Amino acid sequence: MTNYQDLAGYRKCVQRTRAAWPLFLQRRESMLSAQERFGKVAEKAAENIVGALLTSVLDWQERDLNWQLGRADLVVTHNFTKYLIVEAKRPGSLSNRTAIDNALAQAIRYAHEQHVKQVAVCDGILFFAADIVDGGSRPRVTLNLAQEEPPIDELWWVSMDGVHRPCEALADLSLLGQIGAALSADEAVDAGQDVLLHPKYQIPARCFAYVGNPSKTSTWKLPYLLADGSTDLKRLPKAIQSLSSNYRGAKVGGIPDEAIPDVFRRLAGAARAEGKMPASGVKVAPVYQMLADILQQIELAGV
């Protein structure tokens, strides 16, 4: 497999980004300042910054940016192909993980409606992109749009040449919630708007290990996270057991076979974050040992 850094498109992206980044930073500050003259900085400022990022730093053209298409703020296209949906938020409003996850869930719903596989959220400070995978999402890029040095590798993965490729990098999730200013009370309310909750569990789609359709709660399977994004330690083992065997006589349905490996990986990620997975010399509960065995089988099968 060719290393993406050996591609001619990547080398062009490096040259373009290095040359354009200083001017982009100036334009970004100007856009934010212009909005501040009229009081609270509006969502439009974030939209303008996204447009400048995609067309002046990256290689998208103005004609590729389709604003307010369907329910999406922005759909990025080329040659009649939709590549990326961007949900813009008021500057500073994506300063905590809950706000980011809520905005991402909103973008994923719009992407599902338009059959798009990449989504991003941006408040003019943070730009976070993710791939929509079987029943969930996988982080793609985390960008701090205020940093002095251009994040060249990260930008490549949302460029015209890079956005359609399987991402070989890992987004730095530690940046989420650390970029941007603190939310005011009004902005905190705004950040939580348009969040669809499951009628039984009263949690959003991101709290489920599998989501068939972000707009249909009946397709959300295996709750394993709490509303704040932390692991639900009561439901996590139940989700693992339901997927792998009968739990209290009821096996979960509605999950396509091809999605199951990623669902197991999603559950394992939560278990690993809580220190529940087997490690050298550490004994764990049988359900987590079973999960580790299943993951090993999946990897050996190359799925």
PDB file of C-alpha atoms in Angstrom:
ATOM      1  CA  MET A   1       0.000   0.000   0.000  1.00  0.00           C
ATOM      2  CA  THR A   2       1.308   3.441  -0.929  1.00  0.00           C
ATOM      3  CA  ASN A   3       2.109   5.702   1.996  1.00  0.00           C
ATOM      4  CA  TYR A   4      -0.193   8.701   1.723  1.00  0.00           C
ATOM      5  CA  GLN A   5       2.777  11.014   2.314  1.00  0.00           C
ATOM      6  CA  ASP A   6       4.312   9.744  -0.937  1.00  0.00           C
ATOM      7  CA  LEU A   7       1.307  10.857  -2.981  1.00  0.00           C
ATOM      8  CA  ALA A   8       1.677  13.872  -5.268  1.00  0.00           C
ATOM      9  CA  GLY A   9      -1.618  15.210  -3.906  1.00  0.00           C
ATOM     10  CA  TYR A  10      -0.242  15.132  -0.372  1.00  0.00           C
ATOM     11  CA  ARG A  11       2.906  17.016  -1.362  1.00  0.00           C
ATOM     12  CA  LYS A  12       0.791  19.681  -3.078  1.00  0.00           C
ATOM     13  CA  CYS A  13      -1.366  19.906   0.037  1.00  0.00           C
ATOM     14  CA  VAL A  14       1.733  20.486   2.177  1.00  0.00           C
ATOM     15  CA  GLN A  15       2.953  23.315  -0.050  1.00  0.00           C
ATOM     16  CA  ARG A  16      -0.455  24.943  -0.288  1.00  0.00           C
ATOM     17  CA  THR A  17      -1.158  24.679   3.436  1.00  0.00           C
ATOM     18  CA  ARG A  18       2.170  26.125   4.531  1.00  0.00           C
ATOM     19  CA  ALA A  19       1.774  29.067   2.178  1.00  0.00           C
ATOM     20  CA  ALA A  20      -1.874  29.782   2.973  1.00  0.00           C
ATOM     21  CA  TRP A  21      -2.065  29.210   6.741  1.00  0.00           C
ATOM     22  CA  PRO A  22      -0.738  32.613   7.955  1.00  0.00           C
ATOM     23  CA  LEU A  23      -3.248  34.516   5.819  1.00  0.00           C
ATOM     24  CA  PHE A  24      -6.036  32.171   6.911  1.00  0.00           C
ATOM     25  CA  LEU A  25      -5.273  32.964  10.566  1.00  0.00           C
ATOM     26  CA  GLN A  26      -5.532  36.681   9.799  1.00  0.00           C
ATOM     27  CA  ARG A  27      -8.817  36.234   7.932  1.00  0.00           C
ATOM     28  CA  ARG A  28     -10.201  34.096  10.727  1.00  0.00           C
ATOM     29  CA  GLU A  29      -9.422  36.750  13.346  1.00  0.00           C
ATOM     30  CA  SER A  30     -10.980  39.390  11.125  1.00  0.00           C
ATOM     31  CA  MET A  31     -14.171  37.349  10.715  1.00  0.00           C
ATOM     32  CA  LEU A  32     -14.509  36.846  14.459  1.00  0.00           C
ATOM     33  CA  SER A  33     -13.791  40.513  15.198  1.00  0.00           C
ATOM     34  CA  ALA A  34     -16.320  41.709  12.629  1.00  0.00           C
ATOM     35  CA  GLN A  35     -19.041  39.658  14.283  1.00  0.00           C
ATOM     36  CA  GLU A  36     -18.078  40.840  17.774  1.00  0.00           C
ATOM     37  CA  ARG A  37     -18.811  44.448  16.807  1.00  0.00           C
ATOM     38  CA  PHE A  38     -22.490  43.559  16.798  1.00  0.00           C
ATOM     39  CA  GLY A  39     -22.470  41.760  20.143  1.00  0.00           C
ATOM     40  CA  LYS A  40     -22.582  37.975  20.421  1.00  0.00           C
ATOM     41  CA  VAL A  41     -20.591  36.217  17.700  1.00  0.00           C
ATOM     42  CA  ALA A  42     -23.055  34.466  15.392  1.00  0.00           C
ATOM     43  CA  GLU A  43     -22.946  31.038  13.772  1.00  0.00           C
ATOM     44  CA  LYS A  44     -22.368  32.774  10.435  1.00  0.00           C
ATOM     45  CA  ALA A  45     -18.813  33.569  11.525  1.00  0.00           C
ATOM     46  CA  ALA A  46     -18.082  29.843  11.875  1.00  0.00           C
ATOM     47  CA  GLU A  47     -19.557  29.202   8.427  1.00  0.00           C
ATOM     48  CA  ASN A  48     -17.309  31.885   6.925  1.00  0.00           C
ATOM     49  CA  ILE A  49     -14.260  30.391   8.636  1.00  0.00           C
ATOM     50  CA  VAL A  50     -15.091  26.897   7.369  1.00  0.00           C
ATOM     51  CA  GLY A  51     -15.460  28.268   3.852  1.00  0.00           C
ATOM     52  CA  ALA A  52     -12.095  30.015   4.064  1.00  0.00           C
ATOM     53  CA  LEU A  53     -10.427  26.879   5.430  1.00  0.00           C
ATOM     54  CA  LEU A  54     -11.730  24.654   2.657  1.00  0.00           C
ATOM     55  CA  THR A  55     -11.118  27.020  -0.263  1.00  0.00           C
ATOM     56  CA  SER A  56      -8.075  29.095   0.690  1.00  0.00           C
ATOM     57  CA  VAL A  57      -6.052  26.567   2.697  1.00  0.00           C
ATOM     58  CA  LEU A  58      -7.311  23.368   1.080  1.00  0.00           C
ATOM     59  CA  ASP A  59      -8.095  22.675  -2.555  1.00  0.00           C
ATOM     60  CA  TRP A  60     -11.892  22.819  -2.638  1.00  0.00           C
ATOM     61  CA  GLN A  61     -13.519  25.386  -4.925  1.00  0.00           C
ATOM     62  CA  GLU A  62     -16.342  27.771  -4.058  1.00  0.00           C
ATOM     63  CA  ARG A  63     -18.629  25.791  -6.358  1.00  0.00           C
ATOM     64  CA  ASP A  64     -17.957  22.695  -4.229  1.00  0.00           C
ATOM     65  CA  LEU A  65     -19.523  24.329  -1.162  1.00  0.00           C
ATOM     66  CA  ASN A  66     -23.290  23.875  -1.019  1.00  0.00           C
ATOM     67  CA  TRP A  67     -24.741  25.911   1.831  1.00  0.00           C
ATOM     68  CA  GLN A  68     -28.049  25.000   3.476  1.00  0.00           C
ATOM     69  CA  LEU A  69     -28.562  21.891   1.377  1.00  0.00           C
ATOM     70  CA  GLY A  70     -31.379  19.916   2.932  1.00  0.00           C
ATOM     71  CA  ARG A  71     -31.052  20.339   6.688  1.00  0.00           C
ATOM     72  CA  ALA A  72     -27.252  20.477   6.553  1.00  0.00           C
ATOM     73  CA  ASP A  73     -25.364  23.731   7.029  1.00  0.00           C
ATOM     74  CA  LEU A  74     -22.819  22.737   4.396  1.00  0.00           C
ATOM     75  CA  VAL A  75     -22.425  19.844   1.987  1.00  0.00           C
ATOM     76  CA  VAL A  76     -19.024  19.635   0.301  1.00  0.00           C
ATOM     77  CA  THR A  77     -19.265  18.102  -3.167  1.00  0.00           C
ATOM     78  CA  HIS A  78     -17.203  17.582  -6.295  1.00  0.00           C
ATOM     79  CA  ASN A  79     -18.367  16.281  -9.664  1.00  0.00           C
ATOM     80  CA  PHE A  80     -21.856  15.636  -8.261  1.00  0.00           C
ATOM     81  CA  THR A  81     -20.460  13.491  -5.426  1.00  0.00           C
ATOM     82  CA  LYS A  82     -21.158  14.442  -1.809  1.00  0.00           C
ATOM     83  CA  TYR A  83     -18.055  13.971   0.339  1.00  0.00           C
ATOM     84  CA  LEU A  84     -18.536  15.832   3.603  1.00  0.00           C
ATOM     85  CA  ILE A  85     -21.306  17.390   5.677  1.00  0.00           C
ATOM     86  CA  VAL A  86     -20.292  20.188   8.042  1.00  0.00           C
ATOM     87  CA  GLU A  87     -22.410  21.411  10.943  1.00  0.00           C
ATOM     88  CA  ALA A  88     -21.406  24.931  11.981  1.00  0.00           C
ATOM     89  CA  LYS A  89     -21.941  26.207  15.514  1.00  0.00           C
ATOM     90  CA  ARG A  90     -21.524  29.546  17.240  1.00  0.00           C
ATOM     91  CA  PRO A  91     -17.832  30.282  17.973  1.00  0.00           C
ATOM     92  CA  GLY A  92     -16.847  28.912  21.365  1.00  0.00           C
ATOM     93  CA  SER A  93     -19.887  26.652  21.679  1.00  0.00           C
ATOM     94  CA  LEU A  94     -17.960  23.406  21.087  1.00  0.00           C
ATOM     95  CA  SER A  95     -15.792  23.788  24.166  1.00  0.00           C
ATOM     96  CA  ASN A  96     -16.909  20.609  25.927  1.00  0.00           C
ATOM     97  CA  ARG A  97     -17.307  17.002  24.877  1.00  0.00           C
ATOM     98  CA  THR A  98     -21.077  16.917  25.340  1.00  0.00           C
ATOM     99  CA  ALA A  99     -21.599  19.874  23.004  1.00  0.00           C
ATOM    100  CA  ILE A 100     -19.277  18.291  20.434  1.00  0.00           C
ATOM    101  CA  ASP A 101     -21.046  14.933  20.615  1.00  0.00           C
ATOM    102  CA  ASN A 102     -24.468  16.571  20.290  1.00  0.00           C
ATOM    103  CA  ALA A 103     -23.384  18.563  17.236  1.00  0.00           C
ATOM    104  CA  LEU A 104     -21.799  15.452  15.732  1.00  0.00           C
ATOM    105  CA  ALA A 105     -24.998  13.457  16.257  1.00  0.00           C
ATOM    106  CA  GLN A 106     -26.901  16.207  14.460  1.00  0.00           C
ATOM    107  CA  ALA A 107     -24.464  16.108  11.530  1.00  0.00           C
ATOM    108  CA  ILE A 108     -24.679  12.311  11.361  1.00  0.00           C
ATOM    109  CA  ARG A 109     -28.469  12.469  11.093  1.00  0.00           C
ATOM    110  CA  TYR A 110     -28.209  14.891   8.183  1.00  0.00           C
ATOM    111  CA  ALA A 111     -25.496  12.761   6.568  1.00  0.00           C
ATOM    112  CA  HIS A 112     -27.690   9.680   6.811  1.00  0.00           C
ATOM    113  CA  GLU A 113     -30.457  11.543   4.991  1.00  0.00           C
ATOM    114  CA  GLN A 114     -28.067  12.452   2.155  1.00  0.00           C
ATOM    115  CA  HIS A 115     -26.022   9.209   2.108  1.00  0.00           C
ATOM    116  CA  VAL A 116     -22.747  10.921   3.022  1.00  0.00           C
ATOM    117  CA  LYS A 117     -20.032   9.019   4.895  1.00  0.00           C
ATOM    118  CA  GLN A 118     -17.941  11.848   6.374  1.00  0.00           C
ATOM    119  CA  VAL A 119     -19.127  14.551   8.758  1.00  0.00           C
ATOM    120  CA  ALA A 120     -17.550  17.457  10.599  1.00  0.00           C
ATOM    121  CA  VAL A 121     -18.500  20.009  13.221  1.00  0.00           C
ATOM    122  CA  CYS A 122     -16.886  23.421  13.548  1.00  0.00           C
ATOM    123  CA  ASP A 123     -17.315  26.512  15.701  1.00  0.00           C
ATOM    124  CA  GLY A 124     -14.545  28.514  14.072  1.00  0.00           C
ATOM    125  CA  ILE A 125     -12.110  27.352  16.746  1.00  0.00           C
ATOM    126  CA  LEU A 126     -12.428  23.567  16.722  1.00  0.00           C
ATOM    127  CA  PHE A 127     -12.852  21.525  13.538  1.00  0.00           C
ATOM    128  CA  PHE A 128     -13.625  17.876  14.258  1.00  0.00           C
ATOM    129  CA  ALA A 129     -14.329  15.350  11.500  1.00  0.00           C
ATOM    130  CA  ALA A 130     -15.446  11.730  11.695  1.00  0.00           C
ATOM    131  CA  ASP A 131     -16.182   8.816   9.386  1.00  0.00           C
ATOM    132  CA  ILE A 132     -19.569   7.140   9.606  1.00  0.00           C
ATOM    133  CA  VAL A 133     -18.941   3.416   9.988  1.00  0.00           C
ATOM    134  CA  ASP A 134     -21.201   0.450  10.685  1.00  0.00           C
ATOM    135  CA  GLY A 135     -23.679   1.692  13.242  1.00  0.00           C
ATOM    136  CA  GLY A 136     -21.442   4.428  14.627  1.00  0.00           C
ATOM    137  CA  SER A 137     -18.638   6.867  13.878  1.00  0.00           C
ATOM    138  CA  ARG A 138     -14.836   6.846  13.888  1.00  0.00           C
ATOM    139  CA  PRO A 139     -12.815  10.015  14.632  1.00  0.00           C
ATOM    140  CA  ARG A 140     -10.937  11.299  11.586  1.00  0.00           C
ATOM    141  CA  VAL A 141      -9.454  14.735  12.315  1.00  0.00           C
ATOM    142  CA  THR A 142      -9.215  17.167  15.214  1.00  0.00           C
ATOM    143  CA  LEU A 143      -8.029  20.662  14.259  1.00  0.00           C
ATOM    144  CA  ASN A 144      -7.302  23.697  16.385  1.00  0.00           C
ATOM    145  CA  LEU A 145      -7.946  26.511  13.914  1.00  0.00           C
ATOM    146  CA  ALA A 146      -6.128  29.042  16.088  1.00  0.00           C
ATOM    147  CA  GLN A 147      -2.764  27.287  16.253  1.00  0.00           C
ATOM    148  CA  GLU A 148       0.190  29.105  14.721  1.00  0.00           C
ATOM    149  CA  GLU A 149       1.667  26.154  12.838  1.00  0.00           C
ATOM    150  CA  PRO A 150      -0.523  24.519  10.173  1.00  0.00           C
ATOM    151  CA  PRO A 151      -1.702  20.990  11.104  1.00  0.00           C
ATOM    152  CA  ILE A 152      -0.628  19.629   7.734  1.00  0.00           C
ATOM    153  CA  ASP A 153      -1.292  15.914   8.178  1.00  0.00           C
ATOM    154  CA  GLU A 154      -4.705  16.511   9.707  1.00  0.00           C
ATOM    155  CA  LEU A 155      -5.718  18.932   6.954  1.00  0.00           C
ATOM    156  CA  TRP A 156      -4.780  16.397   4.289  1.00  0.00           C
ATOM    157  CA  TRP A 157      -7.541  14.050   5.464  1.00  0.00           C
ATOM    158  CA  VAL A 158     -10.229  16.643   4.680  1.00  0.00           C
ATOM    159  CA  SER A 159      -8.667  17.856   1.422  1.00  0.00           C
ATOM    160  CA  MET A 160     -10.143  16.960  -1.956  1.00  0.00           C
ATOM    161  CA  ASP A 161      -7.527  14.241  -2.443  1.00  0.00           C
ATOM    162  CA  GLY A 162      -7.623  12.943   1.115  1.00  0.00           C
ATOM    163  CA  VAL A 163     -11.255  13.028   2.216  1.00  0.00           C
ATOM    164  CA  HIS A 164     -12.307   9.935   0.262  1.00  0.00           C
ATOM    165  CA  ARG A 165      -9.398   7.796   1.491  1.00  0.00           C
ATOM    166  CA  PRO A 166      -9.522   5.526   4.545  1.00  0.00           C
ATOM    167  CA  CYS A 167      -7.851   7.577   7.250  1.00  0.00           C
ATOM    168  CA  GLU A 168      -4.503   6.159   8.362  1.00  0.00           C
ATOM    169  CA  ALA A 169      -4.074   8.687  11.162  1.00  0.00           C
ATOM    170  CA  LEU A 170      -5.752   8.844  14.550  1.00  0.00           C
ATOM    171  CA  ALA A 171      -7.541  12.011  15.631  1.00  0.00           C
ATOM    172  CA  ASP A 172      -6.231  13.443  18.894  1.00  0.00           C
ATOM    173  CA  LEU A 173      -9.329  13.112  21.052  1.00  0.00           C
ATOM    174  CA  SER A 174      -7.522  14.664  24.013  1.00  0.00           C
ATOM    175  CA  LEU A 175      -8.027  18.035  22.306  1.00  0.00           C
ATOM    176  CA  LEU A 176     -11.801  17.725  22.427  1.00  0.00           C
ATOM    177  CA  GLY A 177     -13.218  19.956  25.113  1.00  0.00           C
ATOM    178  CA  GLN A 178      -9.887  21.767  25.539  1.00  0.00           C
ATOM    179  CA  ILE A 179     -10.120  24.009  22.475  1.00  0.00           C
ATOM    180  CA  GLY A 180     -12.156  27.183  22.748  1.00  0.00           C
ATOM    181  CA  ALA A 181     -13.687  29.379  25.396  1.00  0.00           C
ATOM    182  CA  ALA A 182     -16.050  28.376  28.168  1.00  0.00           C
ATOM    183  CA  LEU A 183     -19.752  28.294  27.387  1.00  0.00           C
ATOM    184  CA  SER A 184     -22.119  30.910  28.679  1.00  0.00           C
ATOM    185  CA  ALA A 185     -25.458  29.687  30.029  1.00  0.00           C
ATOM    186  CA  ASP A 186     -27.250  30.656  26.802  1.00  0.00           C
ATOM    187  CA  GLU A 187     -24.646  28.935  24.637  1.00  0.00           C
ATOM    188  CA  ALA A 188     -24.902  25.769  26.709  1.00  0.00           C
ATOM    189  CA  VAL A 189     -28.619  25.660  25.958  1.00  0.00           C
ATOM    190  CA  ASP A 190     -27.973  26.283  22.255  1.00  0.00           C
ATOM    191  CA  ALA A 191     -25.408  23.474  22.121  1.00  0.00           C
ATOM    192  CA  GLY A 192     -27.975  20.983  23.382  1.00  0.00           C
ATOM    193  CA  GLN A 193     -30.719  21.885  20.923  1.00  0.00           C
ATOM    194  CA  ASP A 194     -31.966  19.493  18.244  1.00  0.00           C
ATOM    195  CA  VAL A 195     -30.726  16.431  20.129  1.00  0.00           C
ATOM    196  CA  LEU A 196     -32.943  13.406  19.592  1.00  0.00           C
ATOM    197  CA  LEU A 197     -33.300  11.206  22.689  1.00  0.00           C
ATOM    198  CA  HIS A 198     -34.342   7.585  22.930  1.00  0.00           C
ATOM    199  CA  PRO A 199     -37.886   7.518  24.369  1.00  0.00           C
ATOM    200  CA  LYS A 200     -37.080   4.732  26.840  1.00  0.00           C
ATOM    201  CA  TYR A 201     -33.511   5.468  27.900  1.00  0.00           C
ATOM    202  CA  GLN A 202     -33.564   9.271  27.425  1.00  0.00           C
ATOM    203  CA  ILE A 203     -30.066   9.319  25.942  1.00  0.00           C
ATOM    204  CA  PRO A 204     -28.876  10.347  22.442  1.00  0.00           C
ATOM    205  CA  ALA A 205     -27.758   8.065  19.626  1.00  0.00           C
ATOM    206  CA  ARG A 206     -24.062   8.379  20.485  1.00  0.00           C
ATOM    207  CA  CYS A 207     -24.723   6.389  23.685  1.00  0.00           C
ATOM    208  CA  PHE A 208     -25.614   3.243  21.723  1.00  0.00           C
ATOM    209  CA  ALA A 209     -23.122   0.767  20.297  1.00  0.00           C
ATOM    210  CA  TYR A 210     -25.111   0.444  17.076  1.00  0.00           C
ATOM    211  CA  VAL A 211     -27.264   3.049  15.333  1.00  0.00           C
ATOM    212  CA  GLY A 212     -28.979   1.921  12.152  1.00  0.00           C
ATOM    213  CA  ASN A 213     -30.694   5.224  11.407  1.00  0.00           C
ATOM    214  CA  PRO A 214     -29.849   8.304  13.510  1.00  0.00           C
ATOM    215  CA  SER A 215     -33.393   9.618  13.010  1.00  0.00           C
ATOM    216  CA  LYS A 216     -35.163   6.391  14.087  1.00  0.00           C
ATOM    217  CA  THR A 217     -34.693   5.476  17.731  1.00  0.00           C
ATOM    218  CA  SER A 218     -36.050   1.975  17.087  1.00  0.00           C
ATOM    219  CA  THR A 219     -32.789   1.191  15.261  1.00  0.00           C
ATOM    220  CA  TRP A 220     -30.569   2.224  18.185  1.00  0.00           C
ATOM    221  CA  LYS A 221     -29.179  -0.903  19.831  1.00  0.00           C
ATOM    222  CA  LEU A 222     -27.113  -1.686  22.921  1.00  0.00           C
ATOM    223  CA  PRO A 223     -26.925   1.371  25.200  1.00  0.00           C
ATOM    224  CA  TYR A 224     -23.489   1.496  26.814  1.00  0.00           C
ATOM    225  CA  LEU A 225     -22.724   5.162  27.535  1.00  0.00           C
ATOM    226  CA  LEU A 226     -24.285   7.723  29.834  1.00  0.00           C
ATOM    227  CA  ALA A 227     -25.646  11.008  28.514  1.00  0.00           C
ATOM    228  CA  ASP A 228     -22.381  12.795  29.359  1.00  0.00           C
ATOM    229  CA  GLY A 229     -20.402  10.335  27.226  1.00  0.00           C
ATOM    230  CA  SER A 230     -18.910   8.374  30.113  1.00  0.00           C
ATOM    231  CA  THR A 231     -19.221   4.592  30.255  1.00  0.00           C
ATOM    232  CA  ASP A 232     -22.394   3.152  31.741  1.00  0.00           C
ATOM    233  CA  LEU A 233     -20.833   0.381  33.812  1.00  0.00           C
ATOM    234  CA  LYS A 234     -24.206  -1.237  34.461  1.00  0.00           C
ATOM    235  CA  ARG A 235     -25.260  -1.450  30.830  1.00  0.00           C
ATOM    236  CA  LEU A 236     -21.873  -2.181  29.250  1.00  0.00           C
ATOM    237  CA  PRO A 237     -21.648  -5.847  30.353  1.00  0.00           C
ATOM    238  CA  LYS A 238     -25.301  -6.342  29.398  1.00  0.00           C
ATOM    239  CA  ALA A 239     -24.574  -4.985  25.927  1.00  0.00           C
ATOM    240  CA  ILE A 240     -21.620  -7.361  25.518  1.00  0.00           C
ATOM    241  CA  GLN A 241     -23.670 -10.343  26.666  1.00  0.00           C
ATOM    242  CA  SER A 242     -26.634  -9.399  24.487  1.00  0.00           C
ATOM    243  CA  LEU A 243     -24.461  -9.248  21.388  1.00  0.00           C
ATOM    244  CA  SER A 244     -22.503 -12.424  22.074  1.00  0.00           C
ATOM    245  CA  SER A 245     -25.112 -14.660  23.697  1.00  0.00           C
ATOM    246  CA  ASN A 246     -28.546 -14.618  25.246  1.00  0.00           C
ATOM    247  CA  TYR A 247     -28.952 -12.125  28.054  1.00  0.00           C
ATOM    248  CA  ARG A 248     -31.938 -13.089  30.215  1.00  0.00           C
ATOM    249  CA  GLY A 249     -33.246 -15.056  27.278  1.00  0.00           C
ATOM    250  CA  ALA A 250     -33.273 -12.138  24.828  1.00  0.00           C
ATOM    251  CA  LYS A 251     -30.651 -11.797  22.116  1.00  0.00           C
ATOM    252  CA  VAL A 252     -30.339  -8.438  20.441  1.00  0.00           C
ATOM    253  CA  GLY A 253     -31.567  -8.221  16.855  1.00  0.00           C
ATOM    254  CA  GLY A 254     -31.518  -5.661  14.092  1.00  0.00           C
ATOM    255  CA  ILE A 255     -27.738  -5.463  13.740  1.00  0.00           C
ATOM    256  CA  PRO A 256     -26.378  -6.572  10.343  1.00  0.00           C
ATOM    257  CA  ASP A 257     -23.702  -9.267  10.475  1.00  0.00           C
ATOM    258  CA  GLU A 258     -21.165  -7.027   8.750  1.00  0.00           C
ATOM    259  CA  ALA A 259     -21.555  -4.392  11.481  1.00  0.00           C
ATOM    260  CA  ILE A 260     -20.993  -6.724  14.426  1.00  0.00           C
ATOM    261  CA  PRO A 261     -17.148  -6.613  14.470  1.00  0.00           C
ATOM    262  CA  ASP A 262     -17.167  -2.816  14.751  1.00  0.00           C
ATOM    263  CA  VAL A 263     -19.827  -2.978  17.463  1.00  0.00           C
ATOM    264  CA  PHE A 264     -17.648  -5.356  19.481  1.00  0.00           C
ATOM    265  CA  ARG A 265     -14.688  -3.005  18.991  1.00  0.00           C
ATOM    266  CA  ARG A 266     -16.803  -0.077  20.172  1.00  0.00           C
ATOM    267  CA  LEU A 267     -17.803  -1.916  23.338  1.00  0.00           C
ATOM    268  CA  ALA A 268     -14.213  -3.028  23.893  1.00  0.00           C
ATOM    269  CA  GLY A 269     -13.024   0.565  23.604  1.00  0.00           C
ATOM    270  CA  ALA A 270     -15.318   1.571  26.445  1.00  0.00           C
ATOM    271  CA  ALA A 271     -14.275  -1.434  28.521  1.00  0.00           C
ATOM    272  CA  ARG A 272     -10.601  -0.705  27.901  1.00  0.00           C
ATOM    273  CA  ALA A 273     -11.039   2.919  28.948  1.00  0.00           C
ATOM    274  CA  GLU A 274     -12.432   1.687  32.267  1.00  0.00           C
ATOM    275  CA  GLY A 275      -9.601  -0.807  32.805  1.00  0.00           C
ATOM    276  CA  LYS A 276     -11.928  -3.775  32.420  1.00  0.00           C
ATOM    277  CA  MET A 277     -10.107  -5.633  29.646  1.00  0.00           C
ATOM    278  CA  PRO A 278      -7.526  -8.357  30.355  1.00  0.00           C
ATOM    279  CA  ALA A 279      -3.965  -7.224  30.905  1.00  0.00           C
ATOM    280  CA  SER A 280      -0.800  -8.979  31.987  1.00  0.00           C
ATOM    281  CA  GLY A 281      -1.373 -10.513  35.393  1.00  0.00           C
ATOM    282  CA  VAL A 282      -4.796  -8.892  35.817  1.00  0.00           C
ATOM    283  CA  LYS A 283      -7.895 -11.008  36.319  1.00  0.00           C
ATOM    284  CA  VAL A 284     -11.126  -9.591  34.912  1.00  0.00           C
ATOM    285  CA  ALA A 285     -14.801 -10.478  34.979  1.00  0.00           C
ATOM    286  CA  PRO A 286     -15.781 -13.356  32.657  1.00  0.00           C
ATOM    287  CA  VAL A 287     -17.801 -11.077  30.376  1.00  0.00           C
ATOM    288  CA  TYR A 288     -14.714  -8.977  29.579  1.00  0.00           C
ATOM    289  CA  GLN A 289     -12.542 -12.041  29.091  1.00  0.00           C
ATOM    290  CA  MET A 290     -15.162 -13.316  26.651  1.00  0.00           C
ATOM    291  CA  LEU A 291     -15.066  -9.974  24.834  1.00  0.00           C
ATOM    292  CA  ALA A 292     -11.273 -10.167  24.566  1.00  0.00           C
ATOM    293  CA  ASP A 293     -11.525 -13.676  23.114  1.00  0.00           C
ATOM    294  CA  ILE A 294     -14.104 -12.538  20.562  1.00  0.00           C
ATOM    295  CA  LEU A 295     -11.907  -9.624  19.496  1.00  0.00           C
ATOM    296  CA  GLN A 296      -8.985 -11.975  19.014  1.00  0.00           C
ATOM    297  CA  GLN A 297     -11.127 -14.221  16.819  1.00  0.00           C
ATOM    298  CA  ILE A 298     -12.243 -11.205  14.771  1.00  0.00           C
ATOM    299  CA  GLU A 299      -8.662 -10.067  14.232  1.00  0.00           C
ATOM    300  CA  LEU A 300      -7.505 -13.570  13.280  1.00  0.00           C
ATOM    301  CA  ALA A 301     -10.330 -13.739  10.742  1.00  0.00           C
ATOM    302  CA  GLY A 302      -9.178 -10.421   9.297  1.00  0.00           C
ATOM    303  CA  VAL A 303     -12.641  -8.883   9.626  1.00  0.00           C
TER     304      VAL A 303
END
